[in-house]
XYZ file of C-alpha atoms in Angstrom:
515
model
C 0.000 0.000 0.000
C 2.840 2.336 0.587
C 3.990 2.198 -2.616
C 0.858 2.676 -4.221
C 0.102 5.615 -2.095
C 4.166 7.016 -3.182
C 3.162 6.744 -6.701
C 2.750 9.967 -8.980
C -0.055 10.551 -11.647
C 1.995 9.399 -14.418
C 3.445 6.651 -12.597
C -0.027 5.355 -10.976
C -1.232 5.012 -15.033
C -0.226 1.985 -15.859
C -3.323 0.249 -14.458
C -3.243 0.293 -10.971
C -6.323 -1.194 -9.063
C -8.386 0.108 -6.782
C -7.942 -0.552 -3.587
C -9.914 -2.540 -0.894
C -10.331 -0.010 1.204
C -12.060 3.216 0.516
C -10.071 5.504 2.938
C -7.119 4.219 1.163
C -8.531 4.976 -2.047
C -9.776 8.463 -1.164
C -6.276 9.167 0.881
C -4.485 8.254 -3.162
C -7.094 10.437 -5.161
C -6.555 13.289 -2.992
C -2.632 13.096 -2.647
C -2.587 12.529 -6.849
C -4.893 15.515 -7.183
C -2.640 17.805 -4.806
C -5.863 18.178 -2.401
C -7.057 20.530 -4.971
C -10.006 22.073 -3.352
C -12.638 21.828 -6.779
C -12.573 18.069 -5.833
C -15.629 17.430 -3.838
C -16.051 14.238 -2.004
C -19.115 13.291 0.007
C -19.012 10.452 2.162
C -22.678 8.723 2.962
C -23.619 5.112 3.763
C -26.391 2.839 2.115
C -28.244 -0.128 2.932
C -30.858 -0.001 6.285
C -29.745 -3.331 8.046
C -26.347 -3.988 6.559
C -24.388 -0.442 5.932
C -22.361 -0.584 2.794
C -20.390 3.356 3.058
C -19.337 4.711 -0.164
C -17.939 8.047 -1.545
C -19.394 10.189 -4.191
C -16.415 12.372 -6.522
C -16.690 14.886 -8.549
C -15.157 18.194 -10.007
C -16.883 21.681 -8.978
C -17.127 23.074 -12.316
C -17.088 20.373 -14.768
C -19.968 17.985 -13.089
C -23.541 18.815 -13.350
C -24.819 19.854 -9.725
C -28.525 19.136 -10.276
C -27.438 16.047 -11.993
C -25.932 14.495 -9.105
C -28.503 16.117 -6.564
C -31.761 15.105 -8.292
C -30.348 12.316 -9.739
C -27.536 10.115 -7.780
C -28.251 10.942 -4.572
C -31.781 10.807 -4.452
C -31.674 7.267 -6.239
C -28.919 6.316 -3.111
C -31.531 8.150 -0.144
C -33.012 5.285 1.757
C -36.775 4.428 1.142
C -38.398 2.284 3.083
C -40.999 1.022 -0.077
C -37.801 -0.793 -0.599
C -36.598 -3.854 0.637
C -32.845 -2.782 2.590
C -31.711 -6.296 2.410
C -32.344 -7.154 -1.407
C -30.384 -3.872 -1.896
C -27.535 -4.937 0.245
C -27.088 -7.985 -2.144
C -25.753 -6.662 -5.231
C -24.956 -2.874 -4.473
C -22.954 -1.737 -7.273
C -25.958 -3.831 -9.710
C -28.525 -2.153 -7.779
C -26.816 1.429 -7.895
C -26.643 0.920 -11.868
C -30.196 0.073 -12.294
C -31.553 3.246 -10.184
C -28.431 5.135 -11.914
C -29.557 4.474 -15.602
C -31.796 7.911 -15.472
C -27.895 9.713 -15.657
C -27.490 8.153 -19.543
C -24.080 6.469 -19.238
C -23.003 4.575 -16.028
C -19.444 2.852 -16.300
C -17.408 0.561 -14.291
C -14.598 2.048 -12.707
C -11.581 -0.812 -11.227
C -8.485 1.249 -11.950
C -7.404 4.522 -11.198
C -6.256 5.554 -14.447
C -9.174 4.984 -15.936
C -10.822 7.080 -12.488
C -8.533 9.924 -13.252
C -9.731 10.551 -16.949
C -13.428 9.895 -16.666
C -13.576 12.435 -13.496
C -11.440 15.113 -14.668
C -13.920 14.756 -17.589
C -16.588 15.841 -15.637
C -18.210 12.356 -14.784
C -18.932 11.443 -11.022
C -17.236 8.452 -9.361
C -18.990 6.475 -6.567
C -16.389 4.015 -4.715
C -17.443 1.580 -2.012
C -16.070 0.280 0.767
C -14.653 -3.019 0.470
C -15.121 -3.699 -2.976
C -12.483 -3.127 -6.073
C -14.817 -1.443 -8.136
C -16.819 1.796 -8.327
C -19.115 3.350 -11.045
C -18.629 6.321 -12.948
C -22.081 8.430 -14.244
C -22.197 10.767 -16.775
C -22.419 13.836 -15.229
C -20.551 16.380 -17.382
C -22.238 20.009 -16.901
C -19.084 22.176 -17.813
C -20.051 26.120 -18.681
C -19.339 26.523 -22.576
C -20.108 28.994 -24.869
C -23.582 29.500 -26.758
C -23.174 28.703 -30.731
C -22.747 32.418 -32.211
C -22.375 34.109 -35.391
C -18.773 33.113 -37.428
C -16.560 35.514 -36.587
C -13.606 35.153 -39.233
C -15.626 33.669 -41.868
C -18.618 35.758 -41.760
C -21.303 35.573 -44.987
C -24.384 37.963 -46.514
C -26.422 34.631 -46.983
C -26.089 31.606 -45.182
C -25.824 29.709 -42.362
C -25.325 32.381 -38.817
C -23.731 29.463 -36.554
C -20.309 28.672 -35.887
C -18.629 25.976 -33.870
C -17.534 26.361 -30.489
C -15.344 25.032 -28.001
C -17.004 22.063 -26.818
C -16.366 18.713 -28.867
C -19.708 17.323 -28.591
C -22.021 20.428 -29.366
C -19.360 20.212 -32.904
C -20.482 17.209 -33.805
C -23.755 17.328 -33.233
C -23.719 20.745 -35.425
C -22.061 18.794 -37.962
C -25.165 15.639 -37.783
C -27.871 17.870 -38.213
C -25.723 19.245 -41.767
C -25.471 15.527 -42.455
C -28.386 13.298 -41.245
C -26.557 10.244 -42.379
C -25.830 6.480 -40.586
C -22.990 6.436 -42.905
C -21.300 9.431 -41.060
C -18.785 7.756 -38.700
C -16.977 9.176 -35.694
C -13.474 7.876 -34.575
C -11.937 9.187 -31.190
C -8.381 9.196 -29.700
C -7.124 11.209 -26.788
C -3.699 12.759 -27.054
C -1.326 15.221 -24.748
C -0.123 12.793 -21.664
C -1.371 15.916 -19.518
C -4.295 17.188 -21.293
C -6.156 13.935 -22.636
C -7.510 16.230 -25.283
C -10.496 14.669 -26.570
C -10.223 14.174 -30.479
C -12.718 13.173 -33.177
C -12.226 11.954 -36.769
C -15.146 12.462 -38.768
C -15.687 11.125 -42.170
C -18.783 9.476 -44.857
C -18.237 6.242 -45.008
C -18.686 4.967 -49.108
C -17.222 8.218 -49.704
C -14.062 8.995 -48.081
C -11.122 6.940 -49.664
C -10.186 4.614 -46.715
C -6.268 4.857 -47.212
C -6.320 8.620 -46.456
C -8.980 7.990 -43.319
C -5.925 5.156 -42.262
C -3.318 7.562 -42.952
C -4.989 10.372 -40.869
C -5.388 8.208 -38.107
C -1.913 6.749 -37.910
C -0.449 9.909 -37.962
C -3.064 10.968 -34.774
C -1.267 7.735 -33.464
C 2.121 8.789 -33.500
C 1.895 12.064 -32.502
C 3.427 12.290 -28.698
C 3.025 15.932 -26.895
C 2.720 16.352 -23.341
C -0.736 18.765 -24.208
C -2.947 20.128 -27.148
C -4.651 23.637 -26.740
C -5.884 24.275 -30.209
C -6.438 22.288 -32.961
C -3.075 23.746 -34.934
C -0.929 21.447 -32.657
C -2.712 18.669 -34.418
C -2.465 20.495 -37.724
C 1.212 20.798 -37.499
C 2.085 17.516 -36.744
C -0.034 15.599 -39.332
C 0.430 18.163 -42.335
C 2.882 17.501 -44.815
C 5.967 19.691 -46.085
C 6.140 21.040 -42.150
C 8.610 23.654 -43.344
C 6.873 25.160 -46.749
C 4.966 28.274 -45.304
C 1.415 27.307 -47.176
C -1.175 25.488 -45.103
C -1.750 22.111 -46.304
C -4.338 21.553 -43.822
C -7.431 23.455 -44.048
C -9.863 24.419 -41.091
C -12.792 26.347 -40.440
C -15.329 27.438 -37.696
C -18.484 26.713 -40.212
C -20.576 23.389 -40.075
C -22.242 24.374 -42.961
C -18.646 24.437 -44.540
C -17.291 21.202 -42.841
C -20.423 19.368 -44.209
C -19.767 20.818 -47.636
C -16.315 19.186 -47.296
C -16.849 15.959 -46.237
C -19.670 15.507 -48.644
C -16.778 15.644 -51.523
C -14.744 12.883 -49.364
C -12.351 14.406 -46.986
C -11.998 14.250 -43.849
C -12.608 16.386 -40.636
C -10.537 16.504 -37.557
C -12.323 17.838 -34.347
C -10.433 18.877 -31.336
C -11.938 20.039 -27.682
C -11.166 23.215 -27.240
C -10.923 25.012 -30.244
C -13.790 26.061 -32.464
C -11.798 25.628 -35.442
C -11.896 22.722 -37.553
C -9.154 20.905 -39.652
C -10.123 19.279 -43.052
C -7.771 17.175 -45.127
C -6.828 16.760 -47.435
C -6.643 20.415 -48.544
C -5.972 21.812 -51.773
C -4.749 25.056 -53.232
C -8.516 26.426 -54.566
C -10.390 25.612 -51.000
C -8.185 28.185 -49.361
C -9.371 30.753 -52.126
C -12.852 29.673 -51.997
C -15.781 30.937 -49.966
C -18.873 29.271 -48.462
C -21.179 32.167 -50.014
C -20.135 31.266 -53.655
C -22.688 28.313 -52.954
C -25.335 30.380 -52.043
C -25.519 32.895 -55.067
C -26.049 32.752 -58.663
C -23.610 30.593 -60.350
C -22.699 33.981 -62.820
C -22.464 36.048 -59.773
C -20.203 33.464 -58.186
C -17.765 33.042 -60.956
C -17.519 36.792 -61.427
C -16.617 37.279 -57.612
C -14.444 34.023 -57.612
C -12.277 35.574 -60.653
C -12.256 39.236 -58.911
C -11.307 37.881 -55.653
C -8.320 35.730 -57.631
C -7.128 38.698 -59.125
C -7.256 40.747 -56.508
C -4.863 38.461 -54.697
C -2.211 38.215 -57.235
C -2.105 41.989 -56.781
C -1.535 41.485 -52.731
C 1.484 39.302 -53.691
C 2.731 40.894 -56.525
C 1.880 44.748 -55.940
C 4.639 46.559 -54.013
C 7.339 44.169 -56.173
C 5.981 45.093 -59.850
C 5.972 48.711 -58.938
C 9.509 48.284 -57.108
C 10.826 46.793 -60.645
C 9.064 48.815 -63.436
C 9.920 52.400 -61.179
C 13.919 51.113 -61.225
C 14.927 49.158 -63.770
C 12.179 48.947 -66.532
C 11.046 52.785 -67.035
C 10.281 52.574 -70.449
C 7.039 50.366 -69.741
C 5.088 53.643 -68.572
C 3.555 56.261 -70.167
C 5.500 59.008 -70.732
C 3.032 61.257 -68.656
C 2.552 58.701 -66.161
C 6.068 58.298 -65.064
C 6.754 62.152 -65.140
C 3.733 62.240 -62.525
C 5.205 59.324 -60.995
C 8.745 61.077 -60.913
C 7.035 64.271 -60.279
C 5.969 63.085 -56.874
C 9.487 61.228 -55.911
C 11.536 64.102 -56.562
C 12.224 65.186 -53.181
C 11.773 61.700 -51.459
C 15.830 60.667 -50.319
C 15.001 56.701 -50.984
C 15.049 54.104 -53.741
C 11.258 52.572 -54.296
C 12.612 48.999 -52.747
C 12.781 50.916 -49.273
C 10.006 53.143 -49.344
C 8.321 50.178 -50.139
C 9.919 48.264 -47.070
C 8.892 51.100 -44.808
C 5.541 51.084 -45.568
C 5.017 47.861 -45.916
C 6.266 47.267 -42.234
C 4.153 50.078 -40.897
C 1.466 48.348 -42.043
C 2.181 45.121 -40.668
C 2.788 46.798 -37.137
C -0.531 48.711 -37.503
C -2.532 45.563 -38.614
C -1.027 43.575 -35.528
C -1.285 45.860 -33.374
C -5.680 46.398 -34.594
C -5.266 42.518 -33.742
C -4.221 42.787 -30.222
C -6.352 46.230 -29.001
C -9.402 45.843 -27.601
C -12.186 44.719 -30.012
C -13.346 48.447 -29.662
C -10.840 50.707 -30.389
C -8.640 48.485 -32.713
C -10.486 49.015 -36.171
C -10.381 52.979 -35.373
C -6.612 52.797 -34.149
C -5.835 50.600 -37.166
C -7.647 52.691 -40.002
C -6.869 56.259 -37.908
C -3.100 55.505 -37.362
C -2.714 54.504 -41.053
C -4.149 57.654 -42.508
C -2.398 59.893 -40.128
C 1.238 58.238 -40.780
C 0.944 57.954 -44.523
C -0.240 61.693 -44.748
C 2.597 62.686 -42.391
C 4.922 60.346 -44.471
C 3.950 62.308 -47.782
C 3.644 65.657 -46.297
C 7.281 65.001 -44.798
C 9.014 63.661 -48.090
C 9.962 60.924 -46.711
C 7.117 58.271 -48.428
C 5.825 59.544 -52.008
C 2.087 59.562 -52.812
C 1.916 56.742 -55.153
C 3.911 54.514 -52.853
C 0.890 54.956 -50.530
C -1.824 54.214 -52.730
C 0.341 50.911 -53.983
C 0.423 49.851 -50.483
C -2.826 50.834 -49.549
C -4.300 48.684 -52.424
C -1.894 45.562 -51.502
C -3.761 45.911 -48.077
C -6.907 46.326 -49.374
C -6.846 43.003 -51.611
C -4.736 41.344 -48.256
C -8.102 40.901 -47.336
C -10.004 39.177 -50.068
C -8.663 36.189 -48.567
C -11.687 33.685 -47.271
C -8.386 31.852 -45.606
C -6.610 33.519 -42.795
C -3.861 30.882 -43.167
C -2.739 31.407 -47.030
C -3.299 35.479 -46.390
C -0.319 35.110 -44.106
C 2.016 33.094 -46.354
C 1.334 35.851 -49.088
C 2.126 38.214 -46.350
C 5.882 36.966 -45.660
C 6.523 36.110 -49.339
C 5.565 40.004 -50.750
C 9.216 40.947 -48.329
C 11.168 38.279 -50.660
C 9.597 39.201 -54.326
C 9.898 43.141 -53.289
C 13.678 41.907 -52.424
C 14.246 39.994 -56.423
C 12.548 43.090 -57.488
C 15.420 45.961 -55.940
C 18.318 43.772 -56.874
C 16.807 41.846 -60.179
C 13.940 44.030 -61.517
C 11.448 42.040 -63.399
C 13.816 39.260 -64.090
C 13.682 39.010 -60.479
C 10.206 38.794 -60.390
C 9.412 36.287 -62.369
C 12.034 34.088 -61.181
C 10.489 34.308 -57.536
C 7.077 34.049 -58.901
C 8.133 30.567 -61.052
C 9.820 29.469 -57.690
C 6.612 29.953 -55.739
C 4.680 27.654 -58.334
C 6.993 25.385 -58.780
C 6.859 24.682 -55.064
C 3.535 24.693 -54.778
C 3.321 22.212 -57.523
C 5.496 19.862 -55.385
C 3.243 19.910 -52.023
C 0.823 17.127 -51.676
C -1.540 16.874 -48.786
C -2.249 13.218 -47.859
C -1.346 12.231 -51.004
C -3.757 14.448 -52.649
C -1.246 17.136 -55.120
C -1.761 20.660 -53.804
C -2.851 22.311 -56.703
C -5.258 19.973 -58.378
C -7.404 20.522 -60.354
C -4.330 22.791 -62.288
C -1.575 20.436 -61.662
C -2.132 17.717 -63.071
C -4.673 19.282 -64.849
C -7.884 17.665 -64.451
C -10.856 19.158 -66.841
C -13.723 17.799 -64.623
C -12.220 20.039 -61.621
C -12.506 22.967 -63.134
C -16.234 23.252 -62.493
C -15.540 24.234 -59.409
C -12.015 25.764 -59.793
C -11.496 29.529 -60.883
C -15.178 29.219 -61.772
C -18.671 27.644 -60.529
C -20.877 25.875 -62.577
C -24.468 25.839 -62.111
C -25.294 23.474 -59.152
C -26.883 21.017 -61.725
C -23.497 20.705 -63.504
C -21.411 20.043 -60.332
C -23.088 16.084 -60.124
C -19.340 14.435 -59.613
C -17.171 14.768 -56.927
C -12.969 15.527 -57.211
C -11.623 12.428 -58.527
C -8.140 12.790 -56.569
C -10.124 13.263 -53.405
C -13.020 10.429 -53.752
C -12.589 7.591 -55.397
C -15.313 5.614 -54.191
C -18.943 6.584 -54.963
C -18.049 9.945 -57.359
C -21.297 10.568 -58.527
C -23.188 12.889 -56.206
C -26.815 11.067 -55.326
C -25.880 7.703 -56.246
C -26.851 5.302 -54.059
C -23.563 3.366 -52.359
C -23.714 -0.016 -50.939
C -22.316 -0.548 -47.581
C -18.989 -0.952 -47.751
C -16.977 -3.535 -44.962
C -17.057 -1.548 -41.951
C -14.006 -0.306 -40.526
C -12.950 -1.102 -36.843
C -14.207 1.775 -34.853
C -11.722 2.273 -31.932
């Protein structure tokens, strides 16, 4: 017993019984739990002739109170309707049969296994003399009400978002897909944490190697915790050191349904209201949810602006960096004595007036991030109009440098994907970089390096940017432009090879072993 009771958290894992006695057992929980004071044990005995004394655990804060009041320890009050000594015979068989109101009662005969299902908000009844208690399902831990999506926010469409709570996700995500053949597989990873995860995928749809291949790389991942779902993302994505996202995620069910309707697969952690979705290609981080929810035409014309609008992000600062210093004779003759006009008393080269603005901006955009929700937008938009005036007024910035920046920030946020607006973001420093030392030639040789890596990346097997490379003539229904919903009846090849034809009926396919 002493060296049970010696025994750390980590240590005590590796399925330790519970003990005979229940002071013993009580005197372990509270010495592995550092007497924290949110663990609440009541002590109370059973049983009218023959007293069986047990103990009732739970977490303040993550159990339901009027669960356990109205529920476990009003089934364990005496009544005398009852017969004492039938209940004395089986007490842990009795317990479960008045306990079944709760919705999931568990046996409990180690203390790892004690440990997880009370820190996750169940309630653990030991007894006294017995190896064995019961855990009920109890969990009642505050989370937040399903709101509006706050970085992927629409005209039309769905107003809910996920939230932080694993099971209100899924549930979100079932009434998108009211489907038997939607299948949920959980693992819990972080030694400390025992984050709660949840592999989600259409079964007859989603190609089984990639489901495997997601879940053996959930298997080898070893961390001590996971806070948001990102820790996941960066250990399963592929290329970990190429700067674009080869995971997607997003905080929409109606989005997440979308995606696993064409075959991927979703990856839910507890915590986070962000979802991840592989595999993820090149057009889904450039593609909205509201370009399914508008006129095909409408859609398409938005889908091209917003493309073109972020090849001027990335390209912007760069082109005007290499035509102003190198390649002159491309402009106007009026245009670049206006141009000149205006840089005549400014003491730098383009390449670092460029850099200076483009770094204000960047501090000014953070630093919107990080104020207070109300005062950042005003900070953000006041402090950039007040420093680019000065900057002109000064000489130090000319005026046409600030309207080329202003319009790189402008299309910086045509982006429906937070994560591929920030690779843009660090790659406009390196092109505006090729662009002072190389001019155009410079240009173009960073622009044919960027697609020539992103031609390389797959994602779970899947190549990055399909349906362009390899080209793939059914993809582009749903590529730079959207077809009429009648026309979109197949789903991406590369992604689904099982049941491609939207509608079709599928057979059941051999079911997979749900762990």
């Amino acid at each position: 017993m002493d060296e049970i009771e010696n025994a750390n958290t980590s240590e005590s894992a590796p399925k330790t019984p519970l003990c005979v006695s229940l002071a013993e057992n009580l005197k372990l929980i509270k010495k592995t739990l550092g007497n924290s004071n949110d663990i609440i044990i009541r002590k109370m005995s059973i049983g009218k002739f023959s007293e069986q004394y047990i103990a009732i655990i739970h977490i303040d804060g993550l159990a339901n109170e009027t669960i356990i009041t109205d529920t476990i320890l009003e089934s364990l009050a005496p009544d005398p309707r009852k017969n004492s000594d039938k209940e004395s015979l089986d007490t842990i068989q009795y317990l479960k049969d008045h306990l079944l109101s709760v919705g999931d009662v568990k046996d409990v005969i180690d203390f790892p296994t004690l440990y997880n299902t009370l820190l996750n908000g169940d309630t653990i009844i030991l007894f006294d003399g017995l190896t064995e208690g019961i855990a009920a399902s109890t969990k009642g831990a505050k989370d937040r009400a399903i709101s509006d999506p706050v970085t992927e926010s629409v005209i039309r469409g769905p107003r809910e978002a996920f939230t932080e709570t694993l099971r209100t996700n899924t549930a979100l995500i079932r009434r998108k897909i009211k489907s038997p053949n939607l299948w949920i597989e959980s693992r819990v990873i972080g030694e400390e944490t025992k984050t709660d995860i949840a592999v989600m995928y259409i079964n007859g749809i989603a190609n089984d190697k990639i489901v495997q291949e997601v879940l053996d790389r959930l298997d080898r991942i070893e961390i001590d915790g996971i806070l948001e779902s990102h820790y996941i993302e960066d250990m399963i994505r592929d290329s970990k050191f190429s700067i674009f996202p080869t995971v997607y995620n997003s905080e929409r069910p109606d989005v997440i349904a979308g995606e696993l309707l064409e075959g991927r697969i979703a990856i839910l952690v507890d915590g986070t209201p962000f979802v991840l979705i592989v595999p993820a290609l090149f057009v889904s981080f450039l593609q909205s949810a509201e370009d399914y929810y508008h006129n095909a035409i409408v859609s398409s014309f938005i889908r091209l602006v917003r493309f073109f609008g972020i090849s001027i992000s990335l390209v912007a600062p760069s082109l005007y960096i290499a035509i102003t210093t190198f390649h002159q004779e491309m402009l106007p003759t009026p245009l670049l004595i206006s141009i000149y006009s205006q840089r005549e008393g400014v003491p730098f080269p383009a390449f670092i007036e460029a850099l200076i603005m483009e770094i204000a901006f960047e501090i000014l955009r953070e630093a919107g991030i990080r104020m207070p929700r109300m005062i950042g937008p005003a900070i953000s938009i006041v402090g950039t109009l007040v420093i680019g005036q000065a900057a002109v007024q000064a000489g130090i910035i000319s005026a046409v440098m600030v309207i080329i920046v202003a319009l790189t920030a402008i299309c910086s946020f045509l982006f429906p994907a937070y994560g591929l607006s920030n690779a843009v973001r660090v790659l406009r420093f390196p092109l505006m970089i090729l662009s002072g030392m190389f001019g155009l030639v410079g240009l173009m040789a960073g622009v044919m390096i960027i697609i020539l890596h992103l031609c390389s990346l797959r994602s779970f097997g899947v190549p990055y940017m399909s349906p362009f490379a390899p080209l793939i003539l059914k993809g582009q229904k749903d590529a730079l432009i959207l077809f009429p919903r009648n026309a979109l009846l197949t789903r991406p090849r590369l992604i689904s090879q099982r049941n491609n034809v939207r509608g079709r009926k599928h057979p059941d396919k051999m079911k997979r072993n749900v762990h």
